[in-house]
Coordinates of C-alpha atoms in Angstrom, one line a residue:
M18 CA 232.5 86.7 -71.8
S19 CA 234.8 89.0 -70.2
R20 CA 237.3 87.7 -68.2
P21 CA 240.4 89.0 -66.0
V22 CA 243.8 89.0 -66.7
A23 CA 246.0 88.6 -63.7
G24 CA 250.2 88.4 -63.3
V25 CA 253.1 88.8 -60.9
R26 CA 255.7 91.5 -61.2
N27 CA 258.5 91.2 -58.4
K28 CA 256.2 90.8 -55.6
A29 CA 253.0 92.4 -56.9
L30 CA 249.9 91.0 -58.1
I31 CA 248.4 93.0 -61.2
I32 CA 245.0 92.4 -62.1
T33 CA 243.4 94.0 -65.5
L34 CA 239.7 93.9 -65.4
P35 CA 237.5 94.4 -68.4
G36 CA 236.8 98.2 -69.4
S37 CA 232.8 98.2 -69.1
P38 CA 231.4 98.8 -65.5
K39 CA 229.4 96.2 -65.7
G40 CA 232.2 93.8 -66.5
A41 CA 234.5 95.1 -63.8
K42 CA 232.3 94.7 -61.3
E43 CA 231.2 91.3 -62.2
N44 CA 235.1 90.0 -62.6
L45 CA 236.0 91.6 -59.1
L46 CA 233.4 89.8 -57.4
A47 CA 234.2 86.6 -58.7
I48 CA 238.1 87.0 -57.4
L49 CA 237.4 89.5 -54.5
K50 CA 237.7 86.4 -51.7
L51 CA 240.7 84.8 -53.5
L52 CA 242.7 87.9 -53.3
P53 CA 244.1 87.3 -49.8
H54 CA 245.3 83.7 -51.0
A55 CA 246.7 84.9 -53.9
C56 CA 248.7 88.4 -52.4
I57 CA 249.9 85.8 -49.7
Q58 CA 251.4 83.6 -52.1
A59 CA 252.7 86.5 -54.7
A60 CA 254.7 88.2 -51.2
G61 CA 256.6 84.8 -51.5
G62 CA 254.7 82.5 -48.9
N63 CA 255.4 78.9 -48.9
S64 CA 253.2 77.3 -51.6
R65 CA 253.5 73.9 -50.4
Q66 CA 251.9 74.3 -47.0
L67 CA 249.2 77.1 -48.7
H68 CA 247.9 74.2 -51.1
A69 CA 248.2 71.3 -48.1
G70 CA 244.3 70.9 -47.9
G71 CA 244.1 71.0 -51.9
V72 CA 241.5 73.2 -53.8
E73 CA 238.5 72.1 -51.7
K74 CA 240.0 73.4 -48.6
L75 CA 241.0 76.6 -50.1
E76 CA 237.6 77.1 -51.4
K77 CA 236.2 76.4 -48.2
D78 CA 238.7 79.0 -46.5
A79 CA 237.4 81.5 -49.0
E80 CA 233.7 81.0 -48.2
L81 CA 233.0 79.9 -51.9
T82 CA 232.1 76.5 -51.4
A83 CA 228.8 76.5 -50.7
G84 CA 228.1 79.3 -54.2
L85 CA 230.2 76.6 -56.5
K86 CA 228.4 73.9 -58.4
R87 CA 230.6 71.3 -59.3
P88 CA 229.8 70.0 -62.9
H89 CA 228.4 66.7 -63.3
H90 CA 228.6 65.0 -66.7
H91 CA 226.8 62.0 -68.7
G92 CA 228.5 60.5 -71.6
H93 CA 225.5 60.9 -73.6
H94 CA 224.3 64.5 -72.4
D95 CA 225.3 67.9 -72.1
H96 CA 223.6 69.5 -68.9
S97 CA 224.8 72.9 -69.4
H98 CA 221.7 75.3 -69.8
G99 CA 221.7 78.6 -71.7
H100 CA 218.9 80.1 -68.8
G101 CA 221.3 79.8 -65.9
G102 CA 223.9 77.0 -66.1
H103 CA 227.5 77.9 -67.3
M104 CA 228.0 77.1 -71.2
V105 CA 230.9 75.5 -72.0
P106 CA 233.2 78.1 -74.2
K107 CA 233.2 77.8 -77.5
A108 CA 235.6 79.6 -80.3
H109 CA 233.7 81.7 -82.6
T110 CA 236.5 82.3 -84.9
R111 CA 238.3 80.1 -87.7
A112 CA 241.8 79.2 -87.3
E113 CA 242.6 81.2 -90.6
D114 CA 241.1 84.2 -89.4
R115 CA 242.8 84.4 -86.1
P116 CA 245.7 87.4 -85.7
V117 CA 248.6 86.3 -88.2
S118 CA 250.6 89.5 -87.0
N119 CA 254.2 89.1 -85.1
D120 CA 254.1 88.7 -81.7
P121 CA 255.9 91.5 -79.7
L122 CA 256.3 89.5 -76.7
K123 CA 258.1 86.6 -78.6
G124 CA 261.1 88.9 -79.8
P125 CA 262.6 89.9 -83.0
T126 CA 263.9 86.1 -83.3
H127 CA 260.5 85.0 -84.1
R128 CA 259.3 87.7 -86.2
Y129 CA 258.1 87.0 -89.7
R130 CA 261.0 87.2 -92.6
E131 CA 258.3 87.4 -95.0
S132 CA 254.7 89.4 -94.8
P133 CA 252.0 86.6 -94.1
Y134 CA 249.2 89.4 -95.3
Q135 CA 248.0 88.4 -98.9
M136 CA 249.4 91.3 -101.8
K137 CA 246.0 93.0 -102.7
S138 CA 245.7 95.0 -105.8
V139 CA 244.8 98.9 -105.6
G140 CA 241.4 98.2 -107.1
E141 CA 240.6 95.2 -104.5
A142 CA 241.8 97.3 -101.3
I143 CA 239.3 100.2 -102.5
E144 CA 236.8 97.5 -102.7
L145 CA 237.2 96.2 -99.2
I146 CA 237.7 100.1 -97.4
L147 CA 234.4 101.0 -99.5
E148 CA 233.0 97.5 -98.1
H149 CA 233.6 98.3 -94.6
S150 CA 233.1 101.9 -94.6
P151 CA 229.8 103.2 -92.5
T152 CA 227.0 104.1 -94.3
P153 CA 226.2 108.0 -94.4
K154 CA 224.1 109.2 -91.2
P155 CA 221.9 111.9 -91.4
I156 CA 221.8 115.0 -89.3
V157 CA 220.5 118.5 -89.1
K158 CA 222.6 121.2 -89.2
Q159 CA 221.7 125.0 -89.6
V160 CA 221.8 126.7 -93.0
N161 CA 225.1 128.9 -93.2
P162 CA 228.7 128.8 -94.4
G163 CA 229.3 125.8 -92.0
L164 CA 227.2 123.8 -94.4
T165 CA 229.8 123.8 -96.8
G166 CA 230.8 120.1 -98.3
H167 CA 227.8 118.3 -97.1
V168 CA 225.9 116.3 -99.1
L169 CA 221.8 116.6 -98.3
A170 CA 219.9 113.6 -96.9
E171 CA 216.8 114.7 -98.3
D172 CA 215.0 116.9 -101.0
V173 CA 214.5 120.3 -100.3
K174 CA 211.3 122.2 -101.3
A175 CA 210.6 126.2 -101.0
A176 CA 209.4 127.4 -97.9
E177 CA 208.5 130.6 -99.8
A178 CA 208.4 132.0 -103.5
V179 CA 211.0 134.1 -105.5
P180 CA 210.4 136.5 -105.7
A181 CA 207.7 137.3 -103.3
F182 CA 206.3 140.5 -104.9
R183 CA 206.3 142.0 -108.3
A184 CA 209.3 143.6 -108.8
S185 CA 211.4 145.9 -111.2
I186 CA 214.1 144.3 -113.2
V187 CA 215.4 147.8 -114.0
D188 CA 215.9 151.2 -113.1
G189 CA 213.2 153.4 -114.4
Y190 CA 209.7 154.4 -114.1
A191 CA 206.3 152.4 -113.1
V192 CA 203.5 152.9 -115.4
I193 CA 200.4 151.8 -116.1
V194 CA 199.6 149.9 -119.3
G195 CA 196.1 148.8 -120.8
E196 CA 192.5 149.3 -121.7
E197 CA 192.8 152.3 -119.6
A198 CA 195.9 153.6 -120.7
H199 CA 196.3 153.5 -124.4
T200 CA 199.6 155.1 -124.4
T201 CA 202.6 155.5 -122.5
R202 CA 204.3 158.4 -124.3
G203 CA 203.6 162.0 -123.0
V204 CA 204.5 163.7 -119.7
F205 CA 203.6 162.5 -116.5
P206 CA 203.6 163.6 -112.8
V207 CA 206.2 161.5 -110.5
A208 CA 203.7 160.5 -107.8
S209 CA 205.9 158.6 -105.3
V210 CA 209.1 156.2 -105.1
S211 CA 210.0 152.9 -105.0
H212 CA 213.3 151.7 -103.5
A213 CA 214.3 148.4 -102.8
S214 CA 213.6 148.3 -99.1
P215 CA 210.8 147.3 -97.2
G216 CA 208.1 149.5 -96.5
E217 CA 204.4 150.8 -97.7
I218 CA 203.9 152.2 -101.2
P219 CA 201.0 154.1 -102.3
Q220 CA 198.5 152.7 -105.0
L221 CA 199.5 154.5 -108.4
E222 CA 196.5 156.1 -110.5
R223 CA 195.9 156.7 -114.0
G224 CA 197.8 159.1 -115.7
Q225 CA 200.6 158.9 -112.8
I226 CA 204.0 157.4 -112.9
A227 CA 206.4 156.4 -110.1
R228 CA 210.2 156.1 -109.8
I229 CA 211.3 152.8 -109.2
T230 CA 214.8 151.3 -108.8
T231 CA 215.9 147.6 -110.0
G232 CA 214.6 145.1 -107.3
A233 CA 211.8 147.0 -105.9
P234 CA 208.3 146.4 -105.9
L235 CA 205.9 147.5 -108.0
P236 CA 203.2 150.2 -106.5
P237 CA 199.9 148.5 -106.3
G238 CA 198.5 149.4 -110.0
A239 CA 201.3 149.5 -111.6
T240 CA 201.7 147.0 -115.1
S241 CA 204.9 147.8 -116.2
V242 CA 208.2 149.6 -115.6
V243 CA 209.9 151.8 -118.6
M244 CA 213.6 152.0 -118.7
V245 CA 214.9 155.5 -117.6
E246 CA 217.0 155.5 -121.0
D247 CA 213.2 156.0 -122.6
T248 CA 212.8 159.4 -120.3
V249 CA 213.8 162.8 -119.6
I250 CA 213.3 165.2 -117.0
Q251 CA 210.7 168.2 -117.4
S252 CA 210.6 169.9 -114.6
R253 CA 212.3 169.3 -110.8
T254 CA 210.8 170.5 -107.3
E255 CA 211.5 174.2 -106.1
D256 CA 214.7 173.0 -104.4
G257 CA 215.7 171.0 -107.3
K258 CA 216.5 167.9 -105.8
E259 CA 213.4 165.8 -107.2
E260 CA 211.5 165.0 -109.9
R261 CA 208.3 166.8 -110.3
E262 CA 207.5 165.8 -114.5
V263 CA 209.3 163.2 -116.7
E264 CA 208.7 162.9 -120.0
I265 CA 208.5 159.0 -121.5
L266 CA 209.8 158.9 -125.1
T267 CA 208.3 155.8 -126.2
D268 CA 204.7 154.2 -126.5
Q269 CA 206.3 150.8 -127.2
V270 CA 205.9 149.4 -123.6
K271 CA 203.7 146.3 -123.1
P272 CA 201.7 145.0 -119.9
N273 CA 204.4 143.3 -117.5
E274 CA 207.4 144.7 -119.5
N275 CA 210.5 144.6 -117.5
V276 CA 208.4 143.3 -114.4
R277 CA 209.7 139.9 -112.4
E278 CA 206.2 138.0 -111.7
V279 CA 205.7 136.4 -108.0
G280 CA 207.3 132.8 -108.1
S281 CA 208.8 133.5 -111.2
D282 CA 212.4 132.1 -109.9
V283 CA 211.1 129.7 -107.6
K284 CA 207.6 128.7 -106.5
A285 CA 206.7 127.8 -103.2
G286 CA 206.5 123.9 -102.6
D287 CA 208.9 123.7 -105.7
V288 CA 211.9 120.8 -105.2
I289 CA 214.7 123.4 -105.2
L290 CA 217.6 120.6 -104.3
R291 CA 217.9 117.0 -104.6
K292 CA 219.0 114.0 -102.0
G293 CA 222.3 113.6 -102.6
E294 CA 223.3 116.9 -104.0
E295 CA 226.6 118.6 -102.3
I296 CA 226.7 122.0 -101.0
S297 CA 229.6 123.4 -102.8
A298 CA 231.5 126.0 -101.7
I299 CA 230.9 128.2 -104.8
G300 CA 227.9 129.3 -102.9
G301 CA 225.1 128.6 -105.2
E302 CA 223.3 125.9 -103.3
L303 CA 223.8 127.6 -100.3
G304 CA 222.4 131.1 -101.8
L305 CA 219.1 129.3 -103.1
L306 CA 218.5 127.7 -99.7
A307 CA 218.8 131.3 -98.2
S308 CA 216.5 132.8 -100.9
V309 CA 213.7 130.4 -99.8
G310 CA 213.8 130.8 -96.3
I311 CA 215.2 127.3 -95.5
S312 CA 217.1 127.9 -91.8
E313 CA 218.1 124.0 -91.2
A314 CA 218.4 121.3 -93.9
S315 CA 218.9 117.2 -93.5
V316 CA 222.7 116.5 -94.7
Y317 CA 224.9 113.2 -94.0
K318 CA 227.1 113.6 -90.8
K319 CA 231.1 114.0 -92.5
P320 CA 233.3 111.9 -90.4
V321 CA 236.0 113.1 -88.1
V322 CA 239.9 112.3 -88.7
G323 CA 242.5 112.0 -86.3
V324 CA 246.2 111.8 -87.1
L325 CA 248.8 109.8 -85.2
S326 CA 252.2 109.8 -86.0
T327 CA 254.1 106.7 -84.5
G328 CA 258.3 106.1 -83.7
D329 CA 260.3 107.0 -80.7
E330 CA 262.7 108.7 -83.8
I331 CA 260.1 111.1 -84.2
I332 CA 259.6 114.8 -83.1
E333 CA 258.0 117.9 -83.1
H334 CA 258.8 119.4 -86.3
T335 CA 258.5 122.8 -83.9
R336 CA 261.1 121.6 -81.4
P337 CA 264.2 124.1 -81.9
G338 CA 267.6 123.4 -81.7
P339 CA 269.6 120.8 -83.4
M340 CA 268.4 117.0 -83.7
R341 CA 270.4 114.5 -81.9
L342 CA 271.7 111.2 -84.3
G343 CA 268.1 109.1 -85.4
E344 CA 265.7 111.7 -84.7
V345 CA 263.3 112.7 -87.2
R346 CA 260.9 115.6 -87.4
D347 CA 257.3 114.6 -87.9
T348 CA 256.4 115.8 -91.3
N349 CA 253.4 113.6 -91.8
R350 CA 251.5 114.9 -89.3
P351 CA 251.0 118.5 -90.4
T352 CA 250.8 117.1 -94.3
L353 CA 247.9 114.9 -93.4
M354 CA 246.0 117.1 -91.4
A355 CA 246.4 119.9 -94.2
A356 CA 245.4 117.5 -96.8
I357 CA 242.2 116.5 -94.5
Q358 CA 241.2 120.0 -94.2
G359 CA 241.8 121.0 -97.6
S360 CA 239.3 118.0 -98.3
G361 CA 236.6 119.5 -96.2
F362 CA 237.1 117.0 -93.2
Q363 CA 237.2 118.0 -89.7
V364 CA 240.4 116.6 -88.1
V365 CA 242.0 116.0 -84.6
D366 CA 245.6 116.0 -83.9
L367 CA 246.5 112.5 -82.0
G368 CA 249.8 113.6 -81.3
I369 CA 253.3 111.1 -81.5
A370 CA 252.5 107.4 -80.1
S371 CA 255.8 105.6 -78.8
D372 CA 256.7 102.5 -80.1
K373 CA 256.2 100.2 -77.0
P374 CA 252.9 98.1 -77.3
G375 CA 250.9 99.1 -74.1
M376 CA 251.3 103.1 -75.3
L377 CA 250.7 102.5 -79.0
E378 CA 247.7 101.1 -77.7
Q379 CA 246.2 103.5 -75.2
S380 CA 247.2 106.2 -78.1
I381 CA 244.8 104.6 -80.2
R382 CA 242.3 103.9 -78.0
D383 CA 242.3 107.8 -76.9
G384 CA 241.9 108.3 -80.5
M385 CA 238.9 106.3 -81.2
R386 CA 237.4 108.5 -78.8
K387 CA 238.1 111.6 -80.5
A388 CA 237.5 110.6 -84.0
D389 CA 235.8 108.3 -86.4
V390 CA 238.7 107.3 -88.4
V391 CA 242.4 107.3 -87.2
I392 CA 245.2 107.5 -89.6
S393 CA 248.6 106.3 -88.3
T394 CA 252.0 106.7 -90.0
G395 CA 254.6 104.6 -89.5
G396 CA 255.3 101.1 -87.8
V397 CA 253.5 99.1 -90.6
S398 CA 256.7 97.2 -92.1
M399 CA 258.7 94.3 -91.3
G400 CA 260.7 95.6 -88.5
E401 CA 260.6 94.7 -85.1
L402 CA 259.2 97.9 -83.6
D403 CA 256.7 97.9 -86.3
L404 CA 253.7 97.4 -84.2
L405 CA 250.6 98.8 -85.3
K406 CA 249.5 95.4 -87.1
P407 CA 250.0 93.5 -83.9
T408 CA 248.6 95.7 -81.6
I409 CA 245.5 96.1 -84.0
E410 CA 244.8 92.5 -84.1
R411 CA 246.1 91.2 -80.5
S412 CA 245.6 94.2 -78.4
L413 CA 242.6 96.3 -79.8
G414 CA 240.6 92.8 -81.4
G415 CA 240.4 94.4 -84.9
T416 CA 240.5 92.9 -88.1
I417 CA 243.0 93.5 -90.6
H418 CA 241.3 93.7 -93.7
F419 CA 244.9 94.2 -96.1
G420 CA 248.0 94.8 -95.0
R421 CA 250.1 95.0 -98.6
V422 CA 249.3 96.6 -101.5
S423 CA 250.8 96.3 -105.1
M424 CA 251.9 99.8 -105.6
K425 CA 254.7 102.3 -105.6
P426 CA 254.9 103.9 -103.2
G427 CA 252.6 102.4 -100.3
K428 CA 253.0 98.4 -100.4
P429 CA 252.7 98.1 -96.3
T430 CA 249.8 100.3 -96.5
T431 CA 247.0 98.6 -94.0
F432 CA 243.2 98.7 -93.5
A433 CA 241.3 97.8 -90.3
T434 CA 238.1 97.9 -88.4
V435 CA 238.3 97.6 -84.6
P436 CA 235.1 97.1 -82.4
F437 CA 234.4 99.9 -80.0
K438 CA 232.0 101.3 -77.4
N439 CA 231.2 104.8 -77.9
N440 CA 230.5 107.0 -74.8
T441 CA 226.9 105.6 -74.2
G442 CA 227.8 102.2 -74.1
D443 CA 226.5 101.7 -77.9
P444 CA 228.8 98.9 -79.8
E445 CA 230.6 101.0 -82.9
E446 CA 233.4 100.4 -85.5
R447 CA 236.1 102.4 -86.0
L448 CA 238.2 102.6 -89.2
I449 CA 241.8 102.5 -88.9
F450 CA 244.2 103.5 -91.9
S451 CA 248.1 102.5 -90.8
L452 CA 250.0 104.6 -93.7
P453 CA 253.8 103.9 -94.4
G454 CA 256.0 106.2 -92.4
N455 CA 257.9 107.6 -95.5
P456 CA 256.2 111.2 -96.1
A457 CA 255.5 110.8 -100.2
S458 CA 253.9 107.3 -99.4
A459 CA 251.5 108.5 -96.4
I460 CA 250.5 111.0 -99.0
V461 CA 249.8 109.1 -102.0
T462 CA 248.1 106.1 -99.8
F463 CA 245.8 109.0 -98.2
H464 CA 244.5 110.3 -101.6
L465 CA 244.1 107.1 -103.0
F466 CA 242.5 105.1 -99.9
V467 CA 241.7 107.3 -97.0
L468 CA 239.7 109.9 -99.2
P469 CA 237.1 107.2 -100.7
S470 CA 236.2 106.0 -97.3
L471 CA 235.3 109.6 -96.2
H472 CA 233.6 110.3 -99.5
R473 CA 231.3 107.0 -99.0
S474 CA 230.5 107.7 -95.2
S475 CA 229.5 111.6 -96.2
G476 CA 227.4 110.5 -99.1
I477 CA 229.6 112.2 -101.7
T478 CA 229.9 110.3 -105.1
P479 CA 231.7 109.8 -106.8
V480 CA 234.2 108.7 -104.1
G481 CA 237.8 109.3 -104.7
L482 CA 239.9 111.8 -106.6
P483 CA 238.4 112.5 -110.0
K484 CA 240.2 111.1 -112.8
V485 CA 241.3 113.0 -116.3
L486 CA 243.4 112.0 -119.8
V487 CA 246.6 113.7 -119.7
T488 CA 249.5 114.1 -122.4
L489 CA 253.1 113.2 -120.9
D490 CA 255.8 115.9 -121.9
H491 CA 258.8 113.7 -121.3
D492 CA 259.6 110.0 -120.8
I493 CA 258.7 108.3 -117.6
R494 CA 260.8 105.2 -116.6
P495 CA 257.8 103.4 -114.4
D496 CA 258.5 100.5 -111.7
A497 CA 258.8 97.1 -113.4
Q498 CA 257.1 95.2 -110.8
R499 CA 254.1 97.5 -109.2
P500 CA 251.7 100.1 -110.4
E501 CA 253.1 103.1 -110.0
Y502 CA 251.6 106.5 -108.8
H503 CA 254.0 109.0 -109.9
R504 CA 253.8 112.8 -108.8
A505 CA 253.1 115.2 -111.3
V506 CA 251.9 118.7 -112.5
V507 CA 249.2 119.1 -114.9
T508 CA 248.8 122.1 -116.8
P509 CA 246.6 123.0 -119.9
S510 CA 248.2 123.7 -123.2
S511 CA 247.2 126.1 -126.2
D512 CA 246.8 122.4 -128.1
G513 CA 243.5 122.1 -126.3
L514 CA 244.8 119.3 -123.7
L515 CA 246.2 118.5 -120.5
H516 CA 249.9 118.1 -120.0
A517 CA 251.9 116.4 -117.3
T518 CA 255.2 117.1 -116.1
S519 CA 257.1 114.9 -113.5
T520 CA 258.2 116.5 -110.2
G521 CA 261.2 114.7 -110.1
G522 CA 262.5 112.3 -108.1
Q523 CA 260.2 109.7 -106.7
R524 CA 261.7 108.1 -103.7
S525 CA 259.1 107.3 -101.0
S526 CA 261.0 109.3 -98.3
R527 CA 261.0 112.7 -100.9
V528 CA 258.2 115.0 -99.6
G529 CA 259.9 117.4 -102.3
S530 CA 258.4 115.3 -104.9
F531 CA 254.6 116.8 -103.7
K532 CA 255.7 120.6 -103.9
S533 CA 253.6 122.2 -106.7
A534 CA 252.3 118.4 -107.8
N535 CA 248.2 118.2 -108.2
A536 CA 247.9 115.0 -109.9
L537 CA 249.2 111.6 -109.4
L538 CA 250.2 109.9 -112.8
C539 CA 248.6 106.1 -112.9
L540 CA 251.5 104.3 -114.4
P541 CA 251.5 100.6 -115.1
A542 CA 253.9 98.0 -114.2
Q543 CA 256.5 97.8 -117.1
K544 CA 260.2 97.8 -118.0
E545 CA 259.7 100.1 -121.0
S546 CA 259.8 103.5 -120.4
V547 CA 256.1 105.8 -120.9
E548 CA 257.1 107.9 -123.7
A549 CA 256.6 111.6 -124.5
G550 CA 253.6 112.2 -126.2
Q551 CA 251.6 109.4 -124.8
K552 CA 248.4 109.3 -123.0
V553 CA 247.9 108.0 -119.5
Q554 CA 245.3 108.8 -116.5
A555 CA 245.9 111.0 -113.6
L556 CA 244.5 111.4 -110.4
L557 CA 243.5 115.4 -109.6
M558 CA 244.4 116.1 -106.4
A559 CA 244.3 119.9 -106.4
R560 CA 243.0 122.3 -109.2
I561 CA 244.5 122.8 -112.5
Q562 CA 246.7 126.0 -112.8
G563 CA 245.4 128.0 -115.9
Q564 CA 248.2 129.5 -118.2
P565 CA 249.5 133.1 -117.6

């Protein structure tokens, strides 16, 4: 179904072929014999003379007549066949499903004065995102710190018992308690030493004891361990460096006392971690896997995220020297990349894309080859150079699932899916989140919309930011028309409650409103202020700082 696209600029003939090798070859062969005629005409040849013999003569001159079959139609019968004939082209989409974005080729006088995209609530937008986010894919990874943040794709069973041998849980002396040794009280020779290190240990005989350290294996024949606190040294070796005899002061030691039995922590074959559990940065899960000899585990792959800034006015934040009038330093890209890395995902820097349709399209295509999810900032509002939506729909063949959200900040947030062939030629789909260009809007919408999608594709549940109830320390006037996500600092108080304080001015361009912020207050759309002392929901973006 691929078709070549052709045009003329000055006197040059320009032909664009499909991207796949098979499509490019088929389309080139279809037009190859017509190129001489096309080049003559593009160079300014006399069109009337060139076409004097009609289409039949042109096809004969190009040696195409023999290969062409003229369609013959009957009023009652469609003579095309799926097994070799040429099917009549048929649209597979409905008019209402086709692109509704501006056509950049028509210029600013033809752009919309109102957005054609239906306004979605935050809840509706998140539902659409989760519906179109890929399901988690299992992969096998080595058990090492790189496993942190991944979710297990299957149950994990212990390959070994823990402990693998009978071990002492205290520093002291291994003894024999039982029918053959009626009491442990008395003076005993120290027959051997057992440290927490590998090696052979001699058999312990009746009437002997062995010095032992915490975690060391019991000598064969030993039944219990006496704590060092219940003993005194009676004699030393001639050099004074070792114990010769030790007196045990108690006869209350029982069989198996102060001994950790084989498999008492974990039995071989036990399920130690369940499918769906996350390997946390606390270290407990990783330590458990390592303790039972697990070298690799099946986990869900985490998507790679690419971050792209757009706009001819955007310059690198590291560029030295003064800025020209109209230039803006790129704050969105480094800020979002930090947020993505802090959330546990690999991020790829896709640079800055120009406000030119072809260059923007190429930047996004390049990004889709490097990342599973592409985040762009800017270019989603109503200006003549806001080209993200038309580029996604008209150039990339993508589907925009929503282009406006009823919220403050972040109203122009856009979410789309784009068909894509990976490096092996297999069809896939890429997610594109086009976030507003204002820094505060970009950060808020990342946490509200992108993060749940990344969690969904990674198997992390529940998705998104954790929600808590907080008490306001002062009045806040919310937006009257749209729900507001207000940047705030949440701290614990001596009353046992979490309290919230605004970070100040909430203008969407004010990135400073995120300084020290660890939460977004979920404020309803209303004209009245939310008063101090009222409780509201808050989404936690970072850890809560304790009281000094």
